Amino acid sequence: MKTVFVLNGPNLNLLGLREPAIYGAHTLADVEQLCAQAAARNQLALRFHQSNHEGALIDWLHEAGQLQREGQLAGVVLNAAAYTHSSVALMDAIKGAALPVIELHISNVHAREAFRHHSYIAPVAKAVICGLGVQGYSIAIDAVAQVLLAPAA
């Protein structure tokens, strides 16, 4: 069984409390449960993490890269949160590990402040999903299973 990593960046531990008008009322535990259901539906093992520290996210990307080299990784769903707009280090980790990544955002970042319109992750991601609320996580895991793992036509 291949593994899907779902990685969450800074402040996502505050889901349900932080700006519910933007991010909704679901907690990070709710998101993890949603991801577990999507992974099970797609016969994938789930690794779900959140950190407010950039280095921890990089370490998990490196770990995913090792699984990729061993043929055990399905893909990575990355909600880098604010690091999306500032972290060259996350971009380099994705490139360096040659990871199949789907960038994810709960809100539509393009309908928000101008600084949120730029992503260092998007150029190295296979796809970007934004604005679908926490349901975007389930859709991203489905995409990992149905698109990233699909044999080339």
Tab-separated table of N, CA and C in Angstrom:
chain	number	residue	atom	x	y	z
A	1	MET	N	0.854	-1.179	0.000
A	1	MET	CA	0.000	0.000	0.000
A	1	MET	C	0.896	1.237	0.000
A	2	LYS	N	0.645	2.126	-0.936
A	2	LYS	CA	1.420	3.363	-1.003
A	2	LYS	C	0.894	4.368	0.021
A	3	THR	N	1.729	5.342	0.315
A	3	THR	CA	1.427	6.332	1.350
A	3	THR	C	1.221	7.705	0.732
A	4	VAL	N	0.253	8.425	1.255
A	4	VAL	CA	0.059	9.832	0.922
A	4	VAL	C	0.397	10.642	2.170
A	5	PHE	N	1.253	11.633	1.993
A	5	PHE	CA	1.564	12.566	3.074
A	5	PHE	C	0.629	13.760	2.934
A	6	VAL	N	0.050	14.208	4.031
A	6	VAL	CA	-0.700	15.461	4.083
A	6	VAL	C	0.019	16.329	5.100
A	7	LEU	N	0.637	17.399	4.607
A	7	LEU	CA	1.444	18.276	5.444
A	7	LEU	C	0.796	19.644	5.550
A	8	ASN	N	0.723	20.137	6.767
A	8	ASN	CA	0.065	21.409	7.066
A	8	ASN	C	1.042	22.336	7.760
A	9	GLY	N	1.078	23.572	7.290
A	9	GLY	CA	2.015	24.550	7.806
A	9	GLY	C	1.484	25.380	8.961
A	10	PRO	N	2.109	26.542	9.155
A	10	PRO	CA	1.878	27.355	10.340
A	10	PRO	C	0.433	27.825	10.495
A	11	ASN	N	0.006	27.822	11.737
A	11	ASN	CA	-1.301	28.312	12.194
A	11	ASN	C	-2.471	27.413	11.837
A	12	LEU	N	-2.233	26.346	11.088
A	12	LEU	CA	-3.345	25.457	10.763
A	12	LEU	C	-3.797	24.644	11.971
A	13	ASN	N	-2.983	24.614	13.014
A	13	ASN	CA	-3.418	24.023	14.278
A	13	ASN	C	-4.541	24.845	14.914
A	14	LEU	N	-4.760	26.055	14.421
A	14	LEU	CA	-5.812	26.936	14.944
A	14	LEU	C	-7.108	26.861	14.136
A	15	LEU	N	-7.185	25.918	13.193
A	15	LEU	CA	-8.426	25.783	12.424
A	15	LEU	C	-9.613	25.616	13.369
A	16	GLY	N	-10.710	26.251	13.023
A	16	GLY	CA	-11.896	26.228	13.860
A	16	GLY	C	-11.953	27.417	14.802
A	17	LEU	N	-10.791	28.001	15.092
A	17	LEU	CA	-10.705	29.170	15.964
A	17	LEU	C	-10.298	30.421	15.200
A	18	ARG	N	-9.350	30.275	14.295
A	18	ARG	CA	-8.762	31.397	13.574
A	18	ARG	C	-9.625	31.786	12.377
A	19	GLU	N	-10.088	32.991	12.352
A	19	GLU	CA	-10.817	33.556	11.224
A	19	GLU	C	-11.812	32.570	10.597
A	20	PRO	N	-12.807	32.141	11.346
A	20	PRO	CA	-13.755	31.150	10.805
A	20	PRO	C	-14.505	31.647	9.568
A	21	ALA	N	-14.626	32.944	9.385
A	21	ALA	CA	-15.278	33.465	8.176
A	21	ALA	C	-14.464	33.122	6.924
A	22	ILE	N	-13.162	32.936	7.088
A	22	ILE	CA	-12.288	32.584	5.961
A	22	ILE	C	-12.050	31.077	5.905
A	23	TYR	N	-11.730	30.475	7.068
A	23	TYR	CA	-11.286	29.085	7.105
A	23	TYR	C	-12.350	28.090	7.554
A	24	GLY	N	-13.490	28.576	8.010
A	24	GLY	CA	-14.564	27.684	8.427
A	24	GLY	C	-14.440	27.255	9.878
A	25	ALA	N	-15.349	26.399	10.283
A	25	ALA	CA	-15.438	25.969	11.682
A	25	ALA	C	-14.767	24.622	11.934
A	26	HIS	N	-14.325	23.936	10.888
A	26	HIS	CA	-13.701	22.625	11.068
A	26	HIS	C	-12.341	22.766	11.743
A	27	THR	N	-12.035	21.823	12.615
A	27	THR	CA	-10.743	21.801	13.289
A	27	THR	C	-9.744	20.975	12.480
A	28	LEU	N	-8.481	21.045	12.884
A	28	LEU	CA	-7.472	20.219	12.224
A	28	LEU	C	-7.760	18.737	12.441
A	29	ALA	N	-8.316	18.382	13.596
A	29	ALA	CA	-8.711	16.981	13.839
A	29	ALA	C	-9.804	16.559	12.860
A	30	ASP	N	-10.731	17.460	12.552
A	30	ASP	CA	-11.768	17.169	11.548
A	30	ASP	C	-11.128	16.929	10.184
A	31	VAL	N	-10.142	17.746	9.848
A	31	VAL	CA	-9.449	17.610	8.559
A	31	VAL	C	-8.707	16.274	8.500
A	32	GLU	N	-8.068	15.910	9.597
A	32	GLU	CA	-7.357	14.627	9.623
A	32	GLU	C	-8.326	13.462	9.412
A	33	GLN	N	-9.497	13.539	10.025
A	33	GLN	CA	-10.506	12.482	9.850
A	33	GLN	C	-10.973	12.423	8.396
A	34	LEU	N	-11.212	13.573	7.793
A	34	LEU	CA	-11.601	13.649	6.385
A	34	LEU	C	-10.523	13.020	5.501
A	35	CYS	N	-9.270	13.311	5.807
A	35	CYS	CA	-8.155	12.756	5.035
A	35	CYS	C	-8.042	11.247	5.232
A	36	ALA	N	-8.264	10.775	6.456
A	36	ALA	CA	-8.214	9.334	6.716
A	36	ALA	C	-9.273	8.607	5.906
A	37	GLN	N	-10.462	9.187	5.822
A	37	GLN	CA	-11.533	8.575	5.031
A	37	GLN	C	-11.171	8.557	3.544
A	38	ALA	N	-10.618	9.653	3.050
A	38	ALA	CA	-10.237	9.721	1.630
A	38	ALA	C	-9.105	8.745	1.330
A	39	ALA	N	-8.136	8.654	2.223
A	39	ALA	CA	-7.032	7.720	2.013
A	39	ALA	C	-7.543	6.279	2.001
A	40	ALA	N	-8.397	5.931	2.954
A	40	ALA	CA	-8.949	4.572	3.006
A	40	ALA	C	-9.743	4.256	1.746
A	41	ARG	N	-10.545	5.212	1.291
A	41	ARG	CA	-11.348	5.029	0.081
A	41	ARG	C	-10.460	4.743	-1.133
A	42	ASN	N	-9.244	5.323	-1.114
A	42	ASN	CA	-8.315	5.163	-2.231
A	42	ASN	C	-7.222	4.130	-1.959
A	43	GLN	N	-7.399	3.368	-0.899
A	43	GLN	CA	-6.452	2.315	-0.519
A	43	GLN	C	-5.028	2.851	-0.379
A	44	LEU	N	-4.918	3.967	0.351
A	44	LEU	CA	-3.637	4.585	0.635
A	44	LEU	C	-3.432	4.656	2.142
A	45	ALA	N	-2.193	4.526	2.563
A	45	ALA	CA	-1.836	4.798	3.955
A	45	ALA	C	-1.676	6.308	4.091
A	46	LEU	N	-2.036	6.842	5.245
A	46	LEU	CA	-1.999	8.292	5.468
A	46	LEU	C	-0.933	8.651	6.484
A	47	ARG	N	-0.132	9.646	6.143
A	47	ARG	CA	0.761	10.310	7.098
A	47	ARG	C	0.289	11.758	7.158
A	48	PHE	N	-0.204	12.188	8.295
A	48	PHE	CA	-0.799	13.515	8.474
A	48	PHE	C	0.008	14.265	9.523
A	49	HIS	N	0.521	15.437	9.141
A	49	HIS	CA	1.347	16.228	10.052
A	49	HIS	C	1.001	17.705	9.946
A	50	GLN	N	1.255	18.422	11.033
A	50	GLN	CA	1.160	19.882	11.062
A	50	GLN	C	2.318	20.410	11.884
A	51	SER	N	2.920	21.490	11.410
A	51	SER	CA	3.952	22.157	12.198
A	51	SER	C	3.943	23.643	11.895
A	52	ASN	N	4.280	24.406	12.915
A	52	ASN	CA	4.485	25.844	12.754
A	52	ASN	C	5.929	26.146	12.381
A	53	HIS	N	6.743	25.107	12.212
A	53	HIS	CA	8.175	25.259	11.970
A	53	HIS	C	8.541	24.758	10.577
A	54	GLU	N	9.144	25.623	9.815
A	54	GLU	CA	9.518	25.309	8.436
A	54	GLU	C	10.420	24.077	8.348
A	55	GLY	N	11.369	23.966	9.261
A	55	GLY	CA	12.296	22.836	9.236
A	55	GLY	C	11.611	21.494	9.398
A	56	ALA	N	10.569	21.435	10.218
A	56	ALA	CA	9.828	20.181	10.380
A	56	ALA	C	9.152	19.790	9.072
A	57	LEU	N	8.586	20.767	8.376
A	57	LEU	CA	7.952	20.481	7.081
A	57	LEU	C	8.990	19.974	6.080
A	58	ILE	N	10.161	20.579	6.083
A	58	ILE	CA	11.233	20.138	5.191
A	58	ILE	C	11.651	18.710	5.532
A	59	ASP	N	11.789	18.410	6.821
A	59	ASP	CA	12.153	17.041	7.218
A	59	ASP	C	11.126	16.035	6.719
A	60	TRP	N	9.838	16.372	6.823
A	60	TRP	CA	8.802	15.450	6.332
A	60	TRP	C	8.847	15.319	4.818
A	61	LEU	N	9.150	16.406	4.114
A	61	LEU	CA	9.301	16.320	2.651
A	61	LEU	C	10.480	15.414	2.302
A	62	HIS	N	11.574	15.516	3.047
A	62	HIS	CA	12.719	14.629	2.806
A	62	HIS	C	12.344	13.171	3.069
A	63	GLU	N	11.574	12.945	4.132
A	63	GLU	CA	11.108	11.593	4.435
A	63	GLU	C	10.222	11.068	3.301
A	64	ALA	N	9.338	11.917	2.795
A	64	ALA	CA	8.497	11.530	1.657
A	64	ALA	C	9.366	11.217	0.439
A	65	GLY	N	10.421	11.990	0.262
A	65	GLY	CA	11.344	11.739	-0.845
A	65	GLY	C	11.993	10.369	-0.754
A	66	GLN	N	12.342	9.945	0.460
A	66	GLN	CA	12.912	8.608	0.642
A	66	GLN	C	11.893	7.532	0.253
A	67	LEU	N	10.641	7.719	0.675
A	67	LEU	CA	9.589	6.772	0.284
A	67	LEU	C	9.386	6.789	-1.230
A	68	GLN	N	9.507	7.969	-1.845
A	68	GLN	CA	9.386	8.086	-3.307
A	68	GLN	C	10.461	7.241	-3.979
A	69	ARG	N	11.691	7.350	-3.499
A	69	ARG	CA	12.795	6.586	-4.093
A	69	ARG	C	12.598	5.083	-3.912
A	70	GLU	N	11.920	4.693	-2.832
A	70	GLU	CA	11.655	3.278	-2.561
A	70	GLU	C	10.387	2.775	-3.248
A	71	GLY	N	9.680	3.659	-3.968
A	71	GLY	CA	8.463	3.269	-4.663
A	71	GLY	C	7.257	3.122	-3.759
A	72	GLN	N	7.309	3.735	-2.573
A	72	GLN	CA	6.235	3.577	-1.595
A	72	GLN	C	5.365	4.818	-1.427
A	73	LEU	N	5.661	5.889	-2.137
A	73	LEU	CA	4.908	7.136	-1.977
A	73	LEU	C	3.907	7.308	-3.116
A	74	ALA	N	2.675	7.647	-2.742
A	74	ALA	CA	1.670	7.999	-3.752
A	74	ALA	C	1.796	9.468	-4.121
A	75	GLY	N	2.022	10.318	-3.140
A	75	GLY	CA	2.153	11.743	-3.372
A	75	GLY	C	2.045	12.508	-2.070
A	76	VAL	N	2.164	13.829	-2.192
A	76	VAL	CA	2.116	14.724	-1.045
A	76	VAL	C	1.063	15.788	-1.304
A	77	VAL	N	0.217	16.017	-0.314
A	77	VAL	CA	-0.705	17.151	-0.316
A	77	VAL	C	-0.113	18.143	0.672
A	78	LEU	N	0.221	19.327	0.193
A	78	LEU	CA	0.913	20.322	1.015
A	78	LEU	C	0.107	21.600	1.118
A	79	ASN	N	-0.353	21.890	2.340
A	79	ASN	CA	-0.909	23.204	2.657
A	79	ASN	C	0.175	23.905	3.452
A	80	ALA	N	1.041	24.612	2.754
A	80	ALA	CA	2.174	25.275	3.392
A	80	ALA	C	1.758	26.559	4.102
A	81	ALA	N	0.473	26.928	3.983
A	81	ALA	CA	-0.047	28.135	4.632
A	81	ALA	C	0.832	29.332	4.243
A	82	ALA	N	1.194	30.165	5.195
A	82	ALA	CA	1.954	31.382	4.889
A	82	ALA	C	3.310	31.088	4.261
A	83	TYR	N	3.885	29.897	4.520
A	83	TYR	CA	5.165	29.559	3.900
A	83	TYR	C	5.056	29.448	2.381
A	84	THR	N	3.855	29.262	1.878
A	84	THR	CA	3.640	29.216	0.433
A	84	THR	C	4.227	30.450	-0.234
A	85	HIS	N	4.066	31.582	0.419
A	85	HIS	CA	4.399	32.880	-0.165
A	85	HIS	C	5.806	33.337	0.174
A	86	SER	N	6.539	32.530	0.958
A	86	SER	CA	7.845	33.012	1.409
A	86	SER	C	8.969	31.979	1.405
A	87	SER	N	8.653	30.704	1.255
A	87	SER	CA	9.672	29.686	1.502
A	87	SER	C	10.303	29.103	0.244
A	88	VAL	N	11.456	29.624	-0.077
A	88	VAL	CA	12.274	29.018	-1.116
A	88	VAL	C	12.768	27.654	-0.634
A	89	ALA	N	12.977	27.522	0.672
A	89	ALA	CA	13.468	26.251	1.232
A	89	ALA	C	12.477	25.109	0.993
A	90	LEU	N	11.182	25.358	1.150
A	90	LEU	CA	10.190	24.309	0.856
A	90	LEU	C	10.198	23.968	-0.628
A	91	MET	N	10.278	24.985	-1.473
A	91	MET	CA	10.348	24.742	-2.914
A	91	MET	C	11.567	23.870	-3.245
A	92	ASP	N	12.715	24.211	-2.670
A	92	ASP	CA	13.930	23.444	-2.935
A	92	ASP	C	13.823	22.009	-2.428
A	93	ALA	N	13.153	21.803	-1.285
A	93	ALA	CA	12.970	20.444	-0.754
A	93	ALA	C	12.126	19.607	-1.707
A	94	ILE	N	11.080	20.200	-2.258
A	94	ILE	CA	10.209	19.488	-3.201
A	94	ILE	C	10.994	19.147	-4.468
A	95	LYS	N	11.717	20.128	-4.996
A	95	LYS	CA	12.526	19.889	-6.196
A	95	LYS	C	13.608	18.860	-5.938
A	96	GLY	N	14.302	19.001	-4.816
A	96	GLY	CA	15.415	18.117	-4.502
A	96	GLY	C	14.993	16.674	-4.340
A	97	ALA	N	13.811	16.469	-3.799
A	97	ALA	CA	13.313	15.107	-3.590
A	97	ALA	C	12.488	14.612	-4.776
A	98	ALA	N	12.288	15.455	-5.786
A	98	ALA	CA	11.494	15.100	-6.977
A	98	ALA	C	10.123	14.572	-6.575
A	99	LEU	N	9.447	15.323	-5.693
A	99	LEU	CA	8.175	14.861	-5.143
A	99	LEU	C	6.970	15.255	-5.981
A	100	PRO	N	6.000	14.335	-6.118
A	100	PRO	CA	4.706	14.692	-6.706
A	100	PRO	C	3.849	15.365	-5.633
A	101	VAL	N	3.694	16.673	-5.750
A	101	VAL	CA	3.010	17.479	-4.732
A	101	VAL	C	1.777	18.146	-5.312
A	102	ILE	N	0.722	18.151	-4.526
A	102	ILE	CA	-0.447	18.974	-4.820
A	102	ILE	C	-0.477	20.075	-3.769
A	103	GLU	N	-0.376	21.314	-4.217
A	103	GLU	CA	-0.475	22.469	-3.318
A	103	GLU	C	-1.944	22.689	-2.997
A	104	LEU	N	-2.237	22.920	-1.737
A	104	LEU	CA	-3.620	23.058	-1.292
A	104	LEU	C	-3.784	24.281	-0.405
A	105	HIS	N	-4.894	24.978	-0.587
A	105	HIS	CA	-5.296	26.077	0.289
A	105	HIS	C	-6.786	25.982	0.550
A	106	ILE	N	-7.176	26.187	1.787
A	106	ILE	CA	-8.588	26.138	2.163
A	106	ILE	C	-9.345	27.306	1.541
A	107	SER	N	-8.760	28.490	1.606
A	107	SER	CA	-9.398	29.683	1.039
A	107	SER	C	-8.903	29.900	-0.390
A	108	ASN	N	-9.588	30.764	-1.117
A	108	ASN	CA	-9.138	31.157	-2.449
A	108	ASN	C	-8.114	32.271	-2.264
A	109	VAL	N	-6.847	31.901	-2.294
A	109	VAL	CA	-5.785	32.870	-2.037
A	109	VAL	C	-5.764	33.989	-3.073
A	110	HIS	N	-6.310	33.745	-4.248
A	110	HIS	CA	-6.312	34.766	-5.305
A	110	HIS	C	-7.388	35.823	-5.096
A	111	ALA	N	-8.308	35.575	-4.180
A	111	ALA	CA	-9.352	36.547	-3.849
A	111	ALA	C	-9.003	37.299	-2.562
A	112	ARG	N	-7.777	37.111	-2.095
A	112	ARG	CA	-7.356	37.730	-0.834
A	112	ARG	C	-6.257	38.764	-1.091
A	113	GLU	N	-5.488	39.088	-0.088
A	113	GLU	CA	-4.447	40.111	-0.209
A	113	GLU	C	-3.467	39.773	-1.331
A	114	ALA	N	-2.918	40.797	-1.956
A	114	ALA	CA	-2.035	40.620	-3.110
A	114	ALA	C	-0.827	39.737	-2.792
A	115	PHE	N	-0.271	39.851	-1.581
A	115	PHE	CA	0.915	39.050	-1.267
A	115	PHE	C	0.615	37.558	-1.284
A	116	ARG	N	-0.655	37.175	-1.139
A	116	ARG	CA	-1.022	35.755	-1.156
A	116	ARG	C	-1.147	35.204	-2.585
A	117	HIS	N	-1.053	36.053	-3.577
A	117	HIS	CA	-1.213	35.609	-4.967
A	117	HIS	C	0.030	34.887	-5.485
A	118	HIS	N	1.173	35.120	-4.857
A	118	HIS	CA	2.410	34.470	-5.306
A	118	HIS	C	2.675	33.214	-4.484
A	119	SER	N	3.058	32.145	-5.178
A	119	SER	CA	3.397	30.886	-4.516
A	119	SER	C	4.763	30.412	-4.989
A	120	TYR	N	5.628	30.112	-4.025
A	120	TYR	CA	6.898	29.458	-4.353
A	120	TYR	C	6.691	27.962	-4.589
A	121	ILE	N	5.566	27.429	-4.152
A	121	ILE	CA	5.286	25.999	-4.275
A	121	ILE	C	4.712	25.659	-5.650
A	122	ALA	N	3.847	26.507	-6.174
A	122	ALA	CA	3.129	26.212	-7.426
A	122	ALA	C	4.040	25.803	-8.590
A	123	PRO	N	5.182	26.459	-8.806
A	123	PRO	CA	6.008	26.050	-9.943
A	123	PRO	C	6.570	24.634	-9.854
A	124	VAL	N	6.616	24.064	-8.661
A	124	VAL	CA	7.151	22.705	-8.509
A	124	VAL	C	6.057	21.706	-8.140
A	125	ALA	N	4.810	22.148	-8.140
A	125	ALA	CA	3.673	21.280	-7.817
A	125	ALA	C	3.075	20.711	-9.100
A	126	LYS	N	2.456	19.541	-8.965
A	126	LYS	CA	1.737	18.949	-10.090
A	126	LYS	C	0.411	19.653	-10.318
A	127	ALA	N	-0.179	20.191	-9.227
A	127	ALA	CA	-1.475	20.874	-9.314
A	127	ALA	C	-1.641	21.770	-8.097
A	128	VAL	N	-2.586	22.691	-8.206
A	128	VAL	CA	-2.930	23.585	-7.103
A	128	VAL	C	-4.444	23.557	-6.930
A	129	ILE	N	-4.869	23.369	-5.682
A	129	ILE	CA	-6.298	23.392	-5.340
A	129	ILE	C	-6.485	24.475	-4.294
A	130	CYS	N	-7.427	25.389	-4.536
A	130	CYS	CA	-7.689	26.418	-3.532
A	130	CYS	C	-9.154	26.831	-3.581
A	131	GLY	N	-9.627	27.271	-2.415
A	131	GLY	CA	-10.961	27.847	-2.340
A	131	GLY	C	-12.104	26.871	-2.142
A	132	LEU	N	-11.813	25.596	-1.916
A	132	LEU	CA	-12.872	24.603	-1.753
A	132	LEU	C	-13.103	24.233	-0.294
A	133	GLY	N	-12.567	25.029	0.615
A	133	GLY	CA	-12.693	24.717	2.032
A	133	GLY	C	-11.931	23.449	2.358
A	134	VAL	N	-12.268	22.840	3.484
A	134	VAL	CA	-11.552	21.630	3.890
A	134	VAL	C	-11.849	20.454	2.961
A	135	GLN	N	-12.917	20.526	2.172
A	135	GLN	CA	-13.192	19.463	1.192
A	135	GLN	C	-12.088	19.356	0.155
A	136	GLY	N	-11.313	20.421	0.007
A	136	GLY	CA	-10.181	20.379	-0.906
A	136	GLY	C	-9.186	19.282	-0.557
A	137	TYR	N	-9.057	18.961	0.731
A	137	TYR	CA	-8.148	17.884	1.144
A	137	TYR	C	-8.590	16.548	0.561
A	138	SER	N	-9.865	16.245	0.666
A	138	SER	CA	-10.390	14.988	0.136
A	138	SER	C	-10.205	14.936	-1.378
A	139	ILE	N	-10.486	16.043	-2.028
A	139	ILE	CA	-10.316	16.118	-3.488
A	139	ILE	C	-8.850	15.927	-3.868
A	140	ALA	N	-7.950	16.510	-3.081
A	140	ALA	CA	-6.522	16.376	-3.366
A	140	ALA	C	-6.057	14.932	-3.208
A	141	ILE	N	-6.537	14.240	-2.184
A	141	ILE	CA	-6.162	12.830	-1.996
A	141	ILE	C	-6.733	11.976	-3.126
A	142	ASP	N	-7.955	12.269	-3.543
A	142	ASP	CA	-8.518	11.571	-4.707
A	142	ASP	C	-7.643	11.804	-5.933
A	143	ALA	N	-7.163	13.032	-6.109
A	143	ALA	CA	-6.310	13.356	-7.261
A	143	ALA	C	-4.978	12.623	-7.179
A	144	VAL	N	-4.417	12.513	-5.987
A	144	VAL	CA	-3.173	11.744	-5.822
A	144	VAL	C	-3.398	10.324	-6.324
A	145	ALA	N	-4.495	9.713	-5.910
A	145	ALA	CA	-4.769	8.318	-6.272
A	145	ALA	C	-5.144	8.158	-7.738
A	146	GLN	N	-5.964	9.055	-8.255
A	146	GLN	CA	-6.536	8.872	-9.584
A	146	GLN	C	-5.732	9.532	-10.703
A	147	VAL	N	-4.927	10.527	-10.373
A	147	VAL	CA	-4.168	11.234	-11.408
A	147	VAL	C	-2.677	10.963	-11.275
A	148	LEU	N	-2.121	11.194	-10.086
A	148	LEU	CA	-0.684	11.030	-9.919
A	148	LEU	C	-0.247	9.571	-10.032
A	149	LEU	N	-1.104	8.645	-9.573
A	149	LEU	CA	-0.745	7.227	-9.636
A	149	LEU	C	-1.223	6.540	-10.913
A	150	ALA	N	-2.024	7.233	-11.707
A	150	ALA	CA	-2.555	6.629	-12.927
A	150	ALA	C	-1.422	6.378	-13.928
A	151	PRO	N	-1.467	5.253	-14.605
A	151	PRO	CA	-0.453	4.994	-15.631
A	151	PRO	C	-0.574	6.011	-16.760
A	152	ALA	N	0.550	6.391	-17.311
A	152	ALA	CA	0.560	7.358	-18.424
A	152	ALA	C	-0.165	6.769	-19.621
A	153	ALA	N	-0.997	7.587	-20.230
A	153	ALA	CA	-1.785	7.118	-21.389
A	153	ALA	C	-0.980	7.153	-22.665
